[in-house]
Coordinates of C-alpha atoms in Angstrom, one line a residue:
X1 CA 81.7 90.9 183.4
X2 CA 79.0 89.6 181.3
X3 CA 77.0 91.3 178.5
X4 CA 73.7 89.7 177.9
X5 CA 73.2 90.5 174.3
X6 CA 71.6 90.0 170.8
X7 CA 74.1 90.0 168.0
X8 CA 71.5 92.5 166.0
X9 CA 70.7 94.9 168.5
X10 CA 71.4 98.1 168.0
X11 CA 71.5 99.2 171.4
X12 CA 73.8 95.7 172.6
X13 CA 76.2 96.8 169.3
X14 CA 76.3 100.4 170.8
X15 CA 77.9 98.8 174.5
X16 CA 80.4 96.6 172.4
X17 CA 81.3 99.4 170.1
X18 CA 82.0 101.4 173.3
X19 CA 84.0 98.5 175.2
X20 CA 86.2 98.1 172.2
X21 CA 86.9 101.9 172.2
X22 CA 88.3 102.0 175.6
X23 CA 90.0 98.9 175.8
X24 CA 87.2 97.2 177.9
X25 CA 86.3 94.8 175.6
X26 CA 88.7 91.6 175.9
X27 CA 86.6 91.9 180.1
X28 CA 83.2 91.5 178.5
X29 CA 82.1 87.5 178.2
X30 CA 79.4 87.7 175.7
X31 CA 76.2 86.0 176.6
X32 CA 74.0 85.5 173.4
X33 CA 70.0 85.5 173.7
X34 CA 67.3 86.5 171.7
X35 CA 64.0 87.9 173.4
X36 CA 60.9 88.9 171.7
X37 CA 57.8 91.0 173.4
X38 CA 56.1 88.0 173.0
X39 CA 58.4 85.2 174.2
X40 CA 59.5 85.4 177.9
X41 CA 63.4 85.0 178.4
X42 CA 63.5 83.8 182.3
X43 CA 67.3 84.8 182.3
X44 CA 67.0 88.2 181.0
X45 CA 63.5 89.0 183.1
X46 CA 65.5 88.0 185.9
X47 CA 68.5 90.1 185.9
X48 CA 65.9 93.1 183.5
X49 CA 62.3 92.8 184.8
X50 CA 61.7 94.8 181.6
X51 CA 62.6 91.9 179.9
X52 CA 65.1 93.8 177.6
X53 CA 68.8 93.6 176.1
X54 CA 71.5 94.4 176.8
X55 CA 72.3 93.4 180.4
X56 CA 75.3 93.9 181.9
X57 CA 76.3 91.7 185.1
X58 CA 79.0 93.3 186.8
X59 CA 82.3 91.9 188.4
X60 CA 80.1 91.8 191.6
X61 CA 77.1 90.6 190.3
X62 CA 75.0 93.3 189.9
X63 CA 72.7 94.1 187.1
X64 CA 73.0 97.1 184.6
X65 CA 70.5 97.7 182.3
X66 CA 69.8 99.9 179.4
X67 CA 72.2 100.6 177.5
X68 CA 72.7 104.1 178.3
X69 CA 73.3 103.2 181.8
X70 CA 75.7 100.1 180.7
X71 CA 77.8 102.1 178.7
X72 CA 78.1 105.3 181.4
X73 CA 79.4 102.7 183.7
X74 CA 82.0 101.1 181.4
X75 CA 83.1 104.6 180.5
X76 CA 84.0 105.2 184.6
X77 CA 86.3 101.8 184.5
X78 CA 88.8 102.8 181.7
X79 CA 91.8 105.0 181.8
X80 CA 91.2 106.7 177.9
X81 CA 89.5 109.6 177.1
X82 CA 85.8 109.6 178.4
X83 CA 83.2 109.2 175.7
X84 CA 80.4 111.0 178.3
X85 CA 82.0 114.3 178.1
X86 CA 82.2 116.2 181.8
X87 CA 82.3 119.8 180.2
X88 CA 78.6 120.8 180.7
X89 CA 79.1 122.9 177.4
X90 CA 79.7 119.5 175.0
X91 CA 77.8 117.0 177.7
X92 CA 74.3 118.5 177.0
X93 CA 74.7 118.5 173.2
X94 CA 76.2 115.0 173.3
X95 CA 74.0 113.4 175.4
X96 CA 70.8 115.2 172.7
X97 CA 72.3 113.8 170.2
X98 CA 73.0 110.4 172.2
X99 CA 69.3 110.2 172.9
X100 CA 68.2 110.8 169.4
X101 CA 70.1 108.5 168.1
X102 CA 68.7 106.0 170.6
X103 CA 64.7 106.5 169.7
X104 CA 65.5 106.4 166.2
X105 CA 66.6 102.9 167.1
X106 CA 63.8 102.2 169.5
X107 CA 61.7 102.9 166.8
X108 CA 63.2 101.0 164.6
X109 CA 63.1 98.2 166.6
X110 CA 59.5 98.6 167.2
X111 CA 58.8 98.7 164.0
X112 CA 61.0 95.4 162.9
X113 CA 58.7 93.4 165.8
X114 CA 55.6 94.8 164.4
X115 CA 56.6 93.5 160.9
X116 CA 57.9 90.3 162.2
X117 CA 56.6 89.4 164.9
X118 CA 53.1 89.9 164.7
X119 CA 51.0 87.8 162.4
X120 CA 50.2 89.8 159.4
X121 CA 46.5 89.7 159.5
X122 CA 47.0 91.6 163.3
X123 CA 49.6 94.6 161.7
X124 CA 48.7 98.0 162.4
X125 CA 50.1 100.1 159.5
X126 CA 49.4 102.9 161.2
X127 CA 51.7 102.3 163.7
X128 CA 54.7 101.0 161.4
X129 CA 54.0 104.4 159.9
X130 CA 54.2 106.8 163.0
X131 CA 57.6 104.9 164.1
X132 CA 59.0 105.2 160.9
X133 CA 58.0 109.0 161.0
X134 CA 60.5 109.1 163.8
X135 CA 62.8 107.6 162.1
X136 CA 62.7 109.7 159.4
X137 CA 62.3 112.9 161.7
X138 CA 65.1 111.9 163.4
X139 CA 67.0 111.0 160.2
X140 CA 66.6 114.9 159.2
X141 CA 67.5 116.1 162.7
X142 CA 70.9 114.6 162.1
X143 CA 71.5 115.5 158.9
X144 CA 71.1 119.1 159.8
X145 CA 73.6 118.8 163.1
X146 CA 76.1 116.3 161.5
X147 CA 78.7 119.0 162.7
X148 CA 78.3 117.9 166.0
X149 CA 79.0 114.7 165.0
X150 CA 82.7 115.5 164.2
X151 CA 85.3 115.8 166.6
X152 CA 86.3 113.4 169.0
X153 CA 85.2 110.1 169.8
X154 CA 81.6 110.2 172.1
X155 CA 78.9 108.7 173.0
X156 CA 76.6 110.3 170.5
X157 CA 78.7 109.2 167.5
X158 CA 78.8 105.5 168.5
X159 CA 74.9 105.4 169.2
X160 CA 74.1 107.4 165.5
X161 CA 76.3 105.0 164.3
X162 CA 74.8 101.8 165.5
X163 CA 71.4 103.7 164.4
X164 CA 72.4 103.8 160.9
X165 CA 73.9 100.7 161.1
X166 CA 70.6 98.8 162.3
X167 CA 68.9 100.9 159.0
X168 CA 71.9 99.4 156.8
X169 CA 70.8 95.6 158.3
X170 CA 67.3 95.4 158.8
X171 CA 65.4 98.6 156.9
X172 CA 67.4 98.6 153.0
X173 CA 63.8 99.2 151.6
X174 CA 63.9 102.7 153.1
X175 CA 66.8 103.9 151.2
X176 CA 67.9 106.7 153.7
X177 CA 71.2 106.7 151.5
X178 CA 69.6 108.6 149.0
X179 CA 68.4 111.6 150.9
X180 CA 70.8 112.0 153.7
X181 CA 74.0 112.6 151.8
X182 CA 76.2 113.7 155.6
X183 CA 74.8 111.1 157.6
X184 CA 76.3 108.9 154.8
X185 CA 79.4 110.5 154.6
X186 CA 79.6 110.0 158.2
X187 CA 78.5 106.7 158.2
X188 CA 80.5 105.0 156.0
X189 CA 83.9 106.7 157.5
X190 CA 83.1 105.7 160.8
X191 CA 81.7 102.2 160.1
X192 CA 86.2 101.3 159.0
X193 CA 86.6 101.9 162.6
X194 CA 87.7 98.0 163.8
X195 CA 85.2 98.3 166.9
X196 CA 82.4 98.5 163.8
X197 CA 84.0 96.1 161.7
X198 CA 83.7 93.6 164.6
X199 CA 80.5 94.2 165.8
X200 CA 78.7 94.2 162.2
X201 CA 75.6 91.9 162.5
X202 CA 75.4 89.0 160.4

């Protein structure tokens, strides 16, 4: 299989972090890109008409996109413990919890193209600041829940993990250290796991 990736997305990290947990990982060849909302990427709006990352191309060529769908589908091949729980009483929490993590990133991510990619005299601060607002909303969320965030290995751990990772990397000036004291707790125990260690962006 081939993952079609960015070494500093949040969402690609997620799928590796997730292939390395169930032993799925030495099967993934790792295609590096880079695409911006701006730049077309003919190989990824080929297999992704979105135009996003990560993209998985399957064993029979098929194409798997986002990565909540990627990493489903790598969690049916292995023979481990399933990171999508099947109990409807944990799957429904998890998969809350999955998704929050995931539009804290989106956010995130929207935010870093706004800052970056668009010329400065064209930046809507009004719009960095309503993404960061979720960010910060979903920051406290967490915070409040990190109970459910103990336990074992899921989905919603990896993808609150890659969140705060992406914060770590590209958002230091927001210092989210300081006010969320269990999400940090959390955080920095689950980032010694070797599936984090190896997937740490540059």
């Amino acid at each position: 299989m081939q993952l079609i990736y960015a070494p500093a997305s949040p969402f690609a990290r997620k799928v590796r972090v997730l292939a390395l947990e169930t032993g799925l990982g030495s099967r993934l060849e790792l295609v590096e890109t880079a695409v911006l909302p701006v730049t077309l990427n003919e190989r990824v709006n080929t297999a992704n008409p979105l135009g996003k990352i990560p993209v998985l191309m399957t064993d029979d060529g098929e194409a798997l996109f986002d990565s909540r769908v990627i990493c489903e589908y790598l969690d049916s091949l292995h023979d481990r413990s399933n990171l999508f729980p099947a109990d409807p009483a944990k799957r429904w929490k998890t998969l809350r919890l999955a998704a929050l993590a995931d539009g804290l990133m989106e956010a995130a991510v929207l935010t870093r193209y706004e800052q970056v990619a668009r010329p400065a005299e064209r930046r809507w601060e009004d719009w960095i600041d309503g993404q960061l607002g979720k960010v910060r909303r979903a920051l406290r969320a967490l915070e409040d829940d990190t109970e459910s965030l103990q336990g074992a290995l899921d989905i919603a751990q990896i993808g609150v993990a890659c969140a705060l990772g992406y914060l770590d990397f590209r958002f230091a000036e927001l210092n989210w250290r300081n006010e969320f004291p269990r999400l940090v707790a959390f955080q920095d125990e689950f980032s010694q796991r070797e599936s984090m260690r190896l997937t740490e962006p540059a």
